[in-house]
Amino acid sequence: MKKILGTTLLLLGMTTVFGQAKEDSIQFSKIATEILNKGKSYTELKDLTKNIGHRLSGSDAYEKAVKWAEQKLRDAGADKVWLQEVMIPVWVRGKESLQIKTTAGKWKSLKMLSLGNSEGTGGKDVSGEIVMVKSMEEYDKLPAEQVKDKIVFFNYPFSQSFIETFRGYGDASKYRVTAASLAAKKGGKFAIIRSLSSALDDVPHTGAMRYEDNITKVPGVAIGNTTADELEALIKAGKITAKLNSNCGMKGEKLSHSVIGEITGKKDKSVIVVGGHLDSWDVGEGAHDDGTGIVQSIEVLRTFKKLGIQNNHTIRVVCFANEENGLKGGIQYGKSTKENNEKHLFAIESDAGGFAPRGISLEMDDAKRSQIKGWANLFIPYGVYNFEGTYSGADISPLHSMGVPTAELVPDSQRYFDIHHTDEDTFEKVNRRELLLGAVAMTQIIYMIDKNW
Amino acid sequence: MKKILGTTLLLLGMTTVFGQAKEDSIQFSKIATEILNKGKSYTELKDLTKNIGHRLSGSDAYEKAVKWAEQKLRDAGADKVWLQEVMIPVWVRGKESLQIKTTAGKWKSLKMLSLGNSEGTGGKDVSGEIVMVKSMEEYDKLPAEQVKDKIVFFNYPFSQSFIETFRGYGDASKYRVTAASLAAKKGGKFAIIRSLSSALDDVPHTGAMRYEDNITKVPGVAIGNTTADELEALIKAGKITAKLNSNCGMKGEKLSHSVIGEITGKKDKSVIVVGGHLDSWDVGEGAHDDGTGIVQSIEVLRTFKKLGIQNNHTIRVVCFANEENGLKGGIQYGKSTKENNEKHLFAIESDAGGFAPRGISLEMDDAKRSQIKGWANLFIPYGVYNFEGTYSGADISPLHSMGVPTAELVPDSQRYFDIHHTDEDTFEKVNRRELLLGAVAMTQIIYMIDKNW
């Protein structure tokens, strides 16, 4: 296309605001101009993803990321930077392989990933015939004797019909979380799930699973969509045997840290939190999940300093430990605020990918919600129009349960579950301007909260 | 992130509509479910980009694309498919090279692309000292004797400050369009421009330039951002000579075609047009510009047939010829409607990339505009909230000037000018769900227009 007029009128049309709102819209514009031209999120994300890479709780890479975040917060101009002790669970993947034997008698390796927190086979081969079900309902009807000593393949597809892919994820995630326990209950040897993936490719997606109490801890593994389709076809044609050999498992606990930095409030010491989680799964580079949330949160602090915005309240960046397989960082942070008796005004997390922002989800009482919705016209010129969500970030859920109003950045969700918890979650999948615009929206909402609450 | 609740409430919260609107929201949902699950846009785009590739007007590839589009329209279930004759200009790139000689005396090749419609050097070396300007204003002040026999480097950066990247494109595009003529006016030998690129990389962007009447046709070429930065530094350090050798130029005209397919109106024969342009520049694969608009438009027709929606008016897909370097397809289509006395109710184009849709831009009288804005609540659950734009597609501008209400799909603009008119505009840069959601929005708006106009 060569049309060159573009959407000037659109922006103008949307920014006719007056008085107080006028002053705020000027500040919004300054924030956007600063970040879009001089923001460091993108180069910092490249550094984190390429020089440290994925950083599972308990790994050496995670400890490197702790030092990295500490330094970046100092560079951004934090008045105070510290580490908060957190005991984190250590899960290790080790070697893993999944093979199938067709009726033709040949063994074939399948692309796979053990699910996070899964036990392995202790390096031994564990094999059995595959029983495939398409849904929980179908599995519930299956008599235990038909599952005993078998491998259960939960072949439930990620729904393409939802507009917001988080709904498809929410719909399918129970399979990832419970498949292994369900298989164990009927005497199955291990569980295979179709990955929670919106892409029609062969990339396996890991992610957290949980064992029910007092249950045999059989392994849970994931395969990609095309492998799942092929396996389905084979099973329909005849008996298929699967063989798993894996070394993954929990290796106790370890002392680690969340990383915290703040600029002190000029009027009082009540706290506004902005954060993401510093840990990632042990695949890819943890770029969209959640390197982007970390660099955007640091960008917020840097921007307040760069523009010399006088913050009434303390603005605190929290890089949470262990979101992916324990939430221990978020839980510990919640505890510490109680112990230290710190008043928290508001907390927002960015943990849904570094894509172009579309809204801010608000988990708070109606009065505060409608006050924030009243600011919508200021945000619309920045593509942020959706304030209808009523959830917020996992790491700040302990704060919310203590009565703190919480929120989450809502980026466009279309690409997130193509790469979520996979080897494909790399720096190259992040667009510079989309990432920076997320940091703009977070800085803008915190500017408004700091000024008005 | 592992949070699994997602935005169910968001969607529900936004779709509480009643009566007529309820019936429409059910139809909107059917359209989305059909396209997101069974849409063919993505596989058809892969076929077009990988098996035909880029397809400049006048090339053999373009003629292949004509046959391809004809077949795809038949496959989609068009009642009638035909070719419309269009005389198109033929521009050929041929070999091209740009070198610079530093004060050290070494020649160095620069990554470059001649601008579309530019004349070349006829295979001869044309060289001279580079004069750099940062803006039009600076160039206007420059005396002709300081430009005579020199090479003019228009080093104007693409602004990062606009939220909608089309504004940055609109702001910088005059340099691409006029640089060669401006250089010629003061006796310059050729013009170099910094590419119209939102990405901070070294990819050169081509695109249309125009010669003023009765002017010496000196060449115009583009270099990428990092090459432009390096060249700027060298020029500041001393005299730099540039040498261009290129074979590009206009090669007359050629008879070619736009491709048209329609489903006949059940109530009357008045026409609703949906389209994109079939041609592309001679780099990359013409994926986002504008293969996506073509496959989305065909998807609209297919979806009406698949869902058995009884269209009152004729719904016509137009795959326009020669948008990039002549607009001859759009002009010819406008003429033909006048000759055939065809009443056109509405026309919409998709030519801003296959990214997640955010709105529909409306170029029409206030009454019609506010009627469409009145439908906004139906579109918001699909991420389509912005009806403030007042422009529409270039190919349908001749229809607009005849009084037809026109519109354009407004996708998210953040990634478009990273790859626009470059070797990077490939299939891999298109996300399946984002592409399909654009087709959903186009089908939904045409459903509403067909039903209510």
PDB file of N, CA, C and O in Angstrom, chain A residues 10-48:
ATOM      1  N   LEU A  10      -7.626  10.356  13.215  1.00  0.00           N
ATOM      2  CA  LEU A  10      -8.040   9.420  14.261  1.00  0.00           C
ATOM      3  C   LEU A  10      -7.524   9.907  15.600  1.00  0.00           C
ATOM      4  O   LEU A  10      -8.265  10.105  16.543  1.00  0.00           O
ATOM      5  N   LEU A  11      -6.202  10.165  15.647  1.00  0.00           N
ATOM      6  CA  LEU A  11      -5.591  10.536  16.920  1.00  0.00           C
ATOM      7  C   LEU A  11      -6.169  11.859  17.405  1.00  0.00           C
ATOM      8  O   LEU A  11      -6.634  11.984  18.514  1.00  0.00           O
ATOM      9  N   LEU A  12      -6.172  12.851  16.514  1.00  0.00           N
ATOM     10  CA  LEU A  12      -6.719  14.156  16.894  1.00  0.00           C
ATOM     11  C   LEU A  12      -8.145  13.970  17.380  1.00  0.00           C
ATOM     12  O   LEU A  12      -8.519  14.419  18.449  1.00  0.00           O
ATOM     13  N   GLY A  13      -8.911  13.252  16.606  1.00  0.00           N
ATOM     14  CA  GLY A  13     -10.325  13.043  16.930  1.00  0.00           C
ATOM     15  C   GLY A  13     -10.510  12.493  18.330  1.00  0.00           C
ATOM     16  O   GLY A  13     -11.517  12.728  18.979  1.00  0.00           O
ATOM     17  N   MET A  14      -9.516  11.774  18.790  1.00  0.00           N
ATOM     18  CA  MET A  14      -9.689  11.081  20.066  1.00  0.00           C
ATOM     19  C   MET A  14      -9.072  11.813  21.251  1.00  0.00           C
ATOM     20  O   MET A  14      -9.156  11.361  22.367  1.00  0.00           O
ATOM     21  N   THR A  15      -8.367  12.911  20.990  1.00  0.00           N
ATOM     22  CA  THR A  15      -7.679  13.549  22.121  1.00  0.00           C
ATOM     23  C   THR A  15      -8.237  14.918  22.485  1.00  0.00           C
ATOM     24  O   THR A  15      -7.554  15.730  23.057  1.00  0.00           O
ATOM     25  N   THR A  16      -9.467  15.170  22.084  1.00  0.00           N
ATOM     26  CA  THR A  16     -10.041  16.461  22.482  1.00  0.00           C
ATOM     27  C   THR A  16     -10.483  16.372  23.932  1.00  0.00           C
ATOM     28  O   THR A  16     -11.570  15.928  24.246  1.00  0.00           O
ATOM     29  N   VAL A  17      -9.581  16.759  24.821  1.00  0.00           N
ATOM     30  CA  VAL A  17      -9.866  16.720  26.254  1.00  0.00           C
ATOM     31  C   VAL A  17      -9.486  18.082  26.829  1.00  0.00           C
ATOM     32  O   VAL A  17      -8.684  18.801  26.243  1.00  0.00           O
ATOM     33  N   PHE A  18     -10.047  18.400  27.966  1.00  0.00           N
ATOM     34  CA  PHE A  18      -9.875  19.764  28.472  1.00  0.00           C
ATOM     35  C   PHE A  18      -9.400  19.808  29.924  1.00  0.00           C
ATOM     36  O   PHE A  18      -9.426  18.816  30.623  1.00  0.00           O
ATOM     37  N   GLY A  19      -8.969  20.985  30.346  1.00  0.00           N
ATOM     38  CA  GLY A  19      -8.624  21.246  31.737  1.00  0.00           C
ATOM     39  C   GLY A  19      -7.674  20.229  32.320  1.00  0.00           C
ATOM     40  O   GLY A  19      -6.610  19.974  31.763  1.00  0.00           O
ATOM     41  N   GLN A  20      -8.097  19.608  33.445  1.00  0.00           N
ATOM     42  CA  GLN A  20      -7.265  18.625  34.134  1.00  0.00           C
ATOM     43  C   GLN A  20      -6.872  17.526  33.160  1.00  0.00           C
ATOM     44  O   GLN A  20      -5.713  17.144  33.051  1.00  0.00           O
ATOM     45  N   ALA A  21      -7.879  17.052  32.429  1.00  0.00           N
ATOM     46  CA  ALA A  21      -7.634  15.978  31.460  1.00  0.00           C
ATOM     47  C   ALA A  21      -6.596  16.442  30.441  1.00  0.00           C
ATOM     48  O   ALA A  21      -5.741  15.672  30.002  1.00  0.00           O
ATOM     49  N   LYS A  22      -6.650  17.718  30.081  1.00  0.00           N
ATOM     50  CA  LYS A  22      -5.691  18.274  29.124  1.00  0.00           C
ATOM     51  C   LYS A  22      -4.264  18.135  29.679  1.00  0.00           C
ATOM     52  O   LYS A  22      -3.370  17.658  28.998  1.00  0.00           O
ATOM     53  N   GLU A  23      -4.102  18.520  30.939  1.00  0.00           N
ATOM     54  CA  GLU A  23      -2.787  18.422  31.579  1.00  0.00           C
ATOM     55  C   GLU A  23      -2.320  16.955  31.582  1.00  0.00           C
ATOM     56  O   GLU A  23      -1.182  16.664  31.246  1.00  0.00           O
ATOM     57  N   ASP A  24      -3.237  16.052  31.906  1.00  0.00           N
ATOM     58  CA  ASP A  24      -2.881  14.631  31.924  1.00  0.00           C
ATOM     59  C   ASP A  24      -2.535  14.130  30.530  1.00  0.00           C
ATOM     60  O   ASP A  24      -1.588  13.370  30.345  1.00  0.00           O
ATOM     61  N   SER A  25      -3.280  14.601  29.528  1.00  0.00           N
ATOM     62  CA  SER A  25      -3.008  14.106  28.164  1.00  0.00           C
ATOM     63  C   SER A  25      -1.632  14.588  27.695  1.00  0.00           C
ATOM     64  O   SER A  25      -0.942  13.890  26.952  1.00  0.00           O
ATOM     65  N   ILE A  26      -1.225  15.766  28.157  1.00  0.00           N
ATOM     66  CA  ILE A  26       0.123  16.250  27.826  1.00  0.00           C
ATOM     67  C   ILE A  26       1.170  15.360  28.494  1.00  0.00           C
ATOM     68  O   ILE A  26       2.149  14.944  27.867  1.00  0.00           O
ATOM     69  N   GLN A  27       0.924  14.994  29.760  1.00  0.00           N
ATOM     70  CA  GLN A  27       1.861  14.105  30.461  1.00  0.00           C
ATOM     71  C   GLN A  27       1.890  12.720  29.791  1.00  0.00           C
ATOM     72  O   GLN A  27       2.963  12.137  29.613  1.00  0.00           O
ATOM     73  N   PHE A  28       0.718  12.225  29.382  1.00  0.00           N
ATOM     74  CA  PHE A  28       0.651  10.940  28.680  1.00  0.00           C
ATOM     75  C   PHE A  28       1.531  10.985  27.426  1.00  0.00           C
ATOM     76  O   PHE A  28       2.276  10.064  27.126  1.00  0.00           O
ATOM     77  N   SER A  29       1.427  12.104  26.712  1.00  0.00           N
ATOM     78  CA  SER A  29       2.185  12.259  25.474  1.00  0.00           C
ATOM     79  C   SER A  29       3.695  12.306  25.757  1.00  0.00           C
ATOM     80  O   SER A  29       4.489  11.696  25.031  1.00  0.00           O
ATOM     81  N   LYS A  30       4.077  13.010  26.815  1.00  0.00           N
ATOM     82  CA  LYS A  30       5.508  13.068  27.183  1.00  0.00           C
ATOM     83  C   LYS A  30       6.035  11.672  27.499  1.00  0.00           C
ATOM     84  O   LYS A  30       7.133  11.290  27.092  1.00  0.00           O
ATOM     85  N   ILE A  31       5.235  10.912  28.236  1.00  0.00           N
ATOM     86  CA  ILE A  31       5.637   9.545  28.612  1.00  0.00           C
ATOM     87  C   ILE A  31       5.843   8.708  27.356  1.00  0.00           C
ATOM     88  O   ILE A  31       6.856   8.029  27.188  1.00  0.00           O
ATOM     89  N   ALA A  32       4.885   8.789  26.415  1.00  0.00           N
ATOM     90  CA  ALA A  32       4.973   7.984  25.191  1.00  0.00           C
ATOM     91  C   ALA A  32       6.176   8.398  24.348  1.00  0.00           C
ATOM     92  O   ALA A  32       6.931   7.549  23.855  1.00  0.00           O
ATOM     93  N   THR A  33       6.379   9.712  24.205  1.00  0.00           N
ATOM     94  CA  THR A  33       7.494  10.201  23.386  1.00  0.00           C
ATOM     95  C   THR A  33       8.829   9.766  23.979  1.00  0.00           C
ATOM     96  O   THR A  33       9.727   9.317  23.258  1.00  0.00           O
ATOM     97  N   GLU A  34       8.951   9.854  25.299  1.00  0.00           N
ATOM     98  CA  GLU A  34      10.189   9.433  25.963  1.00  0.00           C
ATOM     99  C   GLU A  34      10.454   7.933  25.724  1.00  0.00           C
ATOM    100  O   GLU A  34      11.541   7.550  25.275  1.00  0.00           O
ATOM    101  N   ILE A  35       9.467   7.119  25.975  1.00  0.00           N
ATOM    102  CA  ILE A  35       9.670   5.662  25.903  1.00  0.00           C
ATOM    103  C   ILE A  35       9.847   5.193  24.458  1.00  0.00           C
ATOM    104  O   ILE A  35      10.741   4.396  24.156  1.00  0.00           O
ATOM    105  N   LEU A  36       9.031   5.717  23.529  1.00  0.00           N
ATOM    106  CA  LEU A  36       9.134   5.268  22.129  1.00  0.00           C
ATOM    107  C   LEU A  36      10.465   5.683  21.499  1.00  0.00           C
ATOM    108  O   LEU A  36      10.971   5.025  20.597  1.00  0.00           O
ATOM    109  N   ASN A  37      11.048   6.774  21.982  1.00  0.00           N
ATOM    110  CA  ASN A  37      12.316   7.245  21.408  1.00  0.00           C
ATOM    111  C   ASN A  37      13.540   6.831  22.202  1.00  0.00           C
ATOM    112  O   ASN A  37      14.588   6.558  21.618  1.00  0.00           O
ATOM    113  N   LYS A  38      13.416   6.771  23.535  1.00  0.00           N
ATOM    114  CA  LYS A  38      14.607   6.518  24.358  1.00  0.00           C
ATOM    115  C   LYS A  38      14.456   5.338  25.312  1.00  0.00           C
ATOM    116  O   LYS A  38      15.339   5.100  26.144  1.00  0.00           O
ATOM    117  N   GLY A  39      13.338   4.622  25.191  1.00  0.00           N
ATOM    118  CA  GLY A  39      13.121   3.474  26.073  1.00  0.00           C
ATOM    119  C   GLY A  39      14.221   2.439  25.918  1.00  0.00           C
ATOM    120  O   GLY A  39      14.776   2.269  24.845  1.00  0.00           O
ATOM    121  N   LYS A  40      14.541   1.763  27.025  1.00  0.00           N
ATOM    122  CA  LYS A  40      15.614   0.757  27.002  1.00  0.00           C
ATOM    123  C   LYS A  40      15.066  -0.675  27.096  1.00  0.00           C
ATOM    124  O   LYS A  40      15.835  -1.642  27.078  1.00  0.00           O
ATOM    125  N   SER A  41      13.759  -0.828  27.187  1.00  0.00           N
ATOM    126  CA  SER A  41      13.187  -2.174  27.370  1.00  0.00           C
ATOM    127  C   SER A  41      13.697  -3.179  26.351  1.00  0.00           C
ATOM    128  O   SER A  41      14.038  -4.315  26.693  1.00  0.00           O
ATOM    129  N   TYR A  42      13.727  -2.750  25.101  1.00  0.00           N
ATOM    130  CA  TYR A  42      14.031  -3.701  24.022  1.00  0.00           C
ATOM    131  C   TYR A  42      15.485  -4.167  24.086  1.00  0.00           C
ATOM    132  O   TYR A  42      15.758  -5.365  23.998  1.00  0.00           O
ATOM    133  N   THR A  43      16.402  -3.241  24.293  1.00  0.00           N
ATOM    134  CA  THR A  43      17.819  -3.640  24.373  1.00  0.00           C
ATOM    135  C   THR A  43      18.060  -4.425  25.663  1.00  0.00           C
ATOM    136  O   THR A  43      18.844  -5.375  25.663  1.00  0.00           O
ATOM    137  N   GLU A  44      17.369  -4.061  26.725  1.00  0.00           N
ATOM    138  CA  GLU A  44      17.543  -4.818  27.977  1.00  0.00           C
ATOM    139  C   GLU A  44      16.981  -6.228  27.838  1.00  0.00           C
ATOM    140  O   GLU A  44      17.552  -7.193  28.348  1.00  0.00           O
ATOM    141  N   LEU A  45      15.870  -6.351  27.096  1.00  0.00           N
ATOM    142  CA  LEU A  45      15.292  -7.690  26.876  1.00  0.00           C
ATOM    143  C   LEU A  45      16.255  -8.544  26.056  1.00  0.00           C
ATOM    144  O   LEU A  45      16.443  -9.735  26.335  1.00  0.00           O
ATOM    145  N   LYS A  46      16.900  -7.926  25.076  1.00  0.00           N
ATOM    146  CA  LYS A  46      17.870  -8.668  24.259  1.00  0.00           C
ATOM    147  C   LYS A  46      19.016  -9.184  25.145  1.00  0.00           C
ATOM    148  O   LYS A  46      19.415 -10.348  25.055  1.00  0.00           O
ATOM    149  N   ASP A  47      19.476  -8.322  26.031  1.00  0.00           N
ATOM    150  CA  ASP A  47      20.539  -8.696  26.955  1.00  0.00           C
ATOM    151  C   ASP A  47      20.104  -9.869  27.841  1.00  0.00           C
ATOM    152  O   ASP A  47      20.800 -10.888  27.957  1.00  0.00           O
ATOM    153  N   LEU A  48      18.923  -9.759  28.437  1.00  0.00           N
ATOM    154  CA  LEU A  48      18.414 -10.806  29.337  1.00  0.00           C
ATOM    155  C   LEU A  48      18.222 -12.134  28.606  1.00  0.00           C
ATOM    156  O   LEU A  48      18.618 -13.197  29.095  1.00  0.00           O
TER     157      LEU A  48
END
